[in-house]
Amino acid sequence: MLAETICSAASAAGLGIAAVTAYRKRFLAAARIAAYSLVPIGLVLTGVVDWIAGIAFRPSVWIGFGLLAVAWLLFMTTRAVERRGVGTRKERKAAARAAQSEAIAPAASAPSLESGLPATRTQARPKAKPQQQSASSGEDFSDIEAILKKHGI
């Protein structure tokens, strides 16, 4: 009842302001103000105000919103955990071992070429002779050459 009275008063005040604005020959602004002032009374007549008031003052509705928030929080938490971890503990250990065996020595200036290759392939490959290049071009392309050699190119 109180909400309907407040909305009716707001609409009446808005229509009064629209009339004063139209009297001052600002018809476009007056039409806009009249449109805004008719919205509250339209909401009252359609029953939206009663529906919103019913939702706002019932504890069961707020409990429902709380449960939705908890569900959303659980969903987002499980997604974050899923993104961080690979899976089970065995899968994480296997992934760590695989990454460690393929890793490059941290103190090495060039990647170690023979660490990830099988023994038969390592023995069959002849060792490449070091190429003699000028000092400036050798420094620029040594990393690239090491990567290409590692991939067999």
PDB file of N, CA and C in Angstrom, residues 75-112:
ATOM      1  N   PHE A  75      30.932 -23.694  -7.469  1.00  0.00           N
ATOM      2  CA  PHE A  75      31.219 -23.923  -8.880  1.00  0.00           C
ATOM      3  C   PHE A  75      32.512 -23.238  -9.289  1.00  0.00           C
ATOM      4  N   MET A  76      32.680 -21.973  -8.923  1.00  0.00           N
ATOM      5  CA  MET A  76      33.881 -21.236  -9.303  1.00  0.00           C
ATOM      6  C   MET A  76      35.128 -21.795  -8.607  1.00  0.00           C
ATOM      7  N   THR A  77      34.996 -22.246  -7.370  1.00  0.00           N
ATOM      8  CA  THR A  77      36.127 -22.823  -6.648  1.00  0.00           C
ATOM      9  C   THR A  77      36.582 -24.115  -7.311  1.00  0.00           C
ATOM     10  N   THR A  78      35.628 -24.972  -7.674  1.00  0.00           N
ATOM     11  CA  THR A  78      36.015 -26.225  -8.309  1.00  0.00           C
ATOM     12  C   THR A  78      36.641 -25.982  -9.674  1.00  0.00           C
ATOM     13  N   ARG A  79      36.192 -24.982 -10.387  1.00  0.00           N
ATOM     14  CA  ARG A  79      36.809 -24.672 -11.686  1.00  0.00           C
ATOM     15  C   ARG A  79      38.233 -24.175 -11.506  1.00  0.00           C
ATOM     16  N   ALA A  80      38.459 -23.351 -10.470  1.00  0.00           N
ATOM     17  CA  ALA A  80      39.810 -22.845 -10.223  1.00  0.00           C
ATOM     18  C   ALA A  80      40.749 -23.980  -9.827  1.00  0.00           C
ATOM     19  N   VAL A  81      40.271 -24.895  -8.991  1.00  0.00           N
ATOM     20  CA  VAL A  81      41.105 -26.033  -8.585  1.00  0.00           C
ATOM     21  C   VAL A  81      41.381 -26.925  -9.782  1.00  0.00           C
ATOM     22  N   GLU A  82      40.396 -27.122 -10.627  1.00  0.00           N
ATOM     23  CA  GLU A  82      40.568 -27.953 -11.809  1.00  0.00           C
ATOM     24  C   GLU A  82      41.601 -27.359 -12.758  1.00  0.00           C
ATOM     25  N   ARG A  83      41.618 -26.055 -12.890  1.00  0.00           N
ATOM     26  CA  ARG A  83      42.582 -25.402 -13.774  1.00  0.00           C
ATOM     27  C   ARG A  83      43.999 -25.484 -13.227  1.00  0.00           C
ATOM     28  N   ARG A  84      44.147 -25.427 -11.917  1.00  0.00           N
ATOM     29  CA  ARG A  84      45.481 -25.451 -11.322  1.00  0.00           C
ATOM     30  C   ARG A  84      46.096 -26.844 -11.347  1.00  0.00           C
ATOM     31  N   GLY A  85      45.327 -27.846 -11.001  1.00  0.00           N
ATOM     32  CA  GLY A  85      45.864 -29.199 -10.908  1.00  0.00           C
ATOM     33  C   GLY A  85      45.619 -29.984 -12.172  1.00  0.00           C
ATOM     34  N   VAL A  86      46.493 -30.967 -12.428  1.00  0.00           N
ATOM     35  CA  VAL A  86      46.354 -31.815 -13.601  1.00  0.00           C
ATOM     36  C   VAL A  86      45.288 -32.864 -13.351  1.00  0.00           C
ATOM     37  N   GLY A  87      45.209 -33.386 -12.173  1.00  0.00           N
ATOM     38  CA  GLY A  87      44.247 -34.441 -11.864  1.00  0.00           C
ATOM     39  C   GLY A  87      44.632 -35.113 -10.566  1.00  0.00           C
ATOM     40  N   THR A  88      44.786 -36.440 -10.610  1.00  0.00           N
ATOM     41  CA  THR A  88      45.136 -37.180  -9.410  1.00  0.00           C
ATOM     42  C   THR A  88      46.608 -36.973  -9.084  1.00  0.00           C
ATOM     43  N   ARG A  89      46.991 -37.459  -7.919  1.00  0.00           N
ATOM     44  CA  ARG A  89      48.364 -37.285  -7.474  1.00  0.00           C
ATOM     45  C   ARG A  89      49.331 -38.047  -8.385  1.00  0.00           C
ATOM     46  N   LYS A  90      48.927 -39.242  -8.832  1.00  0.00           N
ATOM     47  CA  LYS A  90      49.781 -40.029  -9.725  1.00  0.00           C
ATOM     48  C   LYS A  90      49.991 -39.306 -11.052  1.00  0.00           C
ATOM     49  N   GLU A  91      48.940 -38.701 -11.589  1.00  0.00           N
ATOM     50  CA  GLU A  91      49.057 -37.975 -12.853  1.00  0.00           C
ATOM     51  C   GLU A  91      49.980 -36.776 -12.701  1.00  0.00           C
ATOM     52  N   ARG A  92      49.897 -36.071 -11.575  1.00  0.00           N
ATOM     53  CA  ARG A  92      50.773 -34.919 -11.356  1.00  0.00           C
ATOM     54  C   ARG A  92      52.227 -35.343 -11.247  1.00  0.00           C
ATOM     55  N   LYS A  93      52.480 -36.470 -10.541  1.00  0.00           N
ATOM     56  CA  LYS A  93      53.858 -36.945 -10.421  1.00  0.00           C
ATOM     57  C   LYS A  93      54.408 -37.373 -11.782  1.00  0.00           C
ATOM     58  N   ALA A  94      53.589 -38.056 -12.578  1.00  0.00           N
ATOM     59  CA  ALA A  94      54.034 -38.492 -13.901  1.00  0.00           C
ATOM     60  C   ALA A  94      54.325 -37.289 -14.795  1.00  0.00           C
ATOM     61  N   ALA A  95      53.489 -36.261 -14.723  1.00  0.00           N
ATOM     62  CA  ALA A  95      53.708 -35.051 -15.515  1.00  0.00           C
ATOM     63  C   ALA A  95      54.979 -34.336 -15.065  1.00  0.00           C
ATOM     64  N   ALA A  96      55.243 -34.320 -13.759  1.00  0.00           N
ATOM     65  CA  ALA A  96      56.449 -33.671 -13.245  1.00  0.00           C
ATOM     66  C   ALA A  96      57.700 -34.429 -13.706  1.00  0.00           C
ATOM     67  N   ARG A  97      57.633 -35.774 -13.669  1.00  0.00           N
ATOM     68  CA  ARG A  97      58.776 -36.559 -14.126  1.00  0.00           C
ATOM     69  C   ARG A  97      59.028 -36.349 -15.618  1.00  0.00           C
ATOM     70  N   ALA A  98      57.975 -36.311 -16.400  1.00  0.00           N
ATOM     71  CA  ALA A  98      58.129 -36.110 -17.845  1.00  0.00           C
ATOM     72  C   ALA A  98      58.709 -34.733 -18.146  1.00  0.00           C
ATOM     73  N   ALA A  99      58.250 -33.725 -17.438  1.00  0.00           N
ATOM     74  CA  ALA A  99      58.768 -32.380 -17.651  1.00  0.00           C
ATOM     75  C   ALA A  99      60.218 -32.270 -17.199  1.00  0.00           C
ATOM     76  N   GLN A 100      60.566 -33.005 -16.133  1.00  0.00           N
ATOM     77  CA  GLN A 100      61.924 -32.938 -15.605  1.00  0.00           C
ATOM     78  C   GLN A 100      62.910 -33.634 -16.544  1.00  0.00           C
ATOM     79  N   SER A 101      62.470 -34.716 -17.190  1.00  0.00           N
ATOM     80  CA  SER A 101      63.395 -35.432 -18.075  1.00  0.00           C
ATOM     81  C   SER A 101      63.652 -34.651 -19.358  1.00  0.00           C
ATOM     82  N   GLU A 102      62.715 -33.815 -19.764  1.00  0.00           N
ATOM     83  CA  GLU A 102      62.883 -33.031 -20.976  1.00  0.00           C
ATOM     84  C   GLU A 102      63.450 -31.642 -20.705  1.00  0.00           C
ATOM     85  N   ALA A 103      63.703 -31.339 -19.474  1.00  0.00           N
ATOM     86  CA  ALA A 103      64.135 -29.987 -19.119  1.00  0.00           C
ATOM     87  C   ALA A 103      65.568 -29.734 -19.549  1.00  0.00           C
ATOM     88  N   ILE A 104      65.863 -28.496 -19.762  1.00  0.00           N
ATOM     89  CA  ILE A 104      67.205 -28.050 -20.119  1.00  0.00           C
ATOM     90  C   ILE A 104      67.913 -27.651 -18.834  1.00  0.00           C
ATOM     91  N   ALA A 105      69.195 -27.936 -18.764  1.00  0.00           N
ATOM     92  CA  ALA A 105      69.954 -27.580 -17.576  1.00  0.00           C
ATOM     93  C   ALA A 105      69.882 -26.075 -17.363  1.00  0.00           C
ATOM     94  N   PRO A 106      69.567 -25.621 -16.148  1.00  0.00           N
ATOM     95  CA  PRO A 106      69.370 -24.193 -15.937  1.00  0.00           C
ATOM     96  C   PRO A 106      70.628 -23.358 -16.094  1.00  0.00           C
ATOM     97  N   ALA A 107      71.817 -23.935 -15.834  1.00  0.00           N
ATOM     98  CA  ALA A 107      73.046 -23.149 -15.916  1.00  0.00           C
ATOM     99  C   ALA A 107      73.680 -23.211 -17.298  1.00  0.00           C
ATOM    100  N   ALA A 108      73.140 -24.017 -18.184  1.00  0.00           N
ATOM    101  CA  ALA A 108      73.744 -24.165 -19.509  1.00  0.00           C
ATOM    102  C   ALA A 108      73.442 -22.951 -20.373  1.00  0.00           C
ATOM    103  N   SER A 109      74.439 -22.549 -21.170  1.00  0.00           N
ATOM    104  CA  SER A 109      74.221 -21.424 -22.069  1.00  0.00           C
ATOM    105  C   SER A 109      73.534 -21.876 -23.347  1.00  0.00           C
ATOM    106  N   ALA A 110      73.704 -23.143 -23.728  1.00  0.00           N
ATOM    107  CA  ALA A 110      73.029 -23.703 -24.897  1.00  0.00           C
ATOM    108  C   ALA A 110      72.239 -24.925 -24.448  1.00  0.00           C
ATOM    109  N   PRO A 111      71.151 -25.249 -25.113  1.00  0.00           N
ATOM    110  CA  PRO A 111      70.364 -26.402 -24.680  1.00  0.00           C
ATOM    111  C   PRO A 111      71.137 -27.703 -24.855  1.00  0.00           C
ATOM    112  N   SER A 112      70.909 -28.622 -23.914  1.00  0.00           N
ATOM    113  CA  SER A 112      71.562 -29.923 -24.017  1.00  0.00           C
ATOM    114  C   SER A 112      70.840 -30.738 -25.068  1.00  0.00           C
TER     115      SER A 112
END
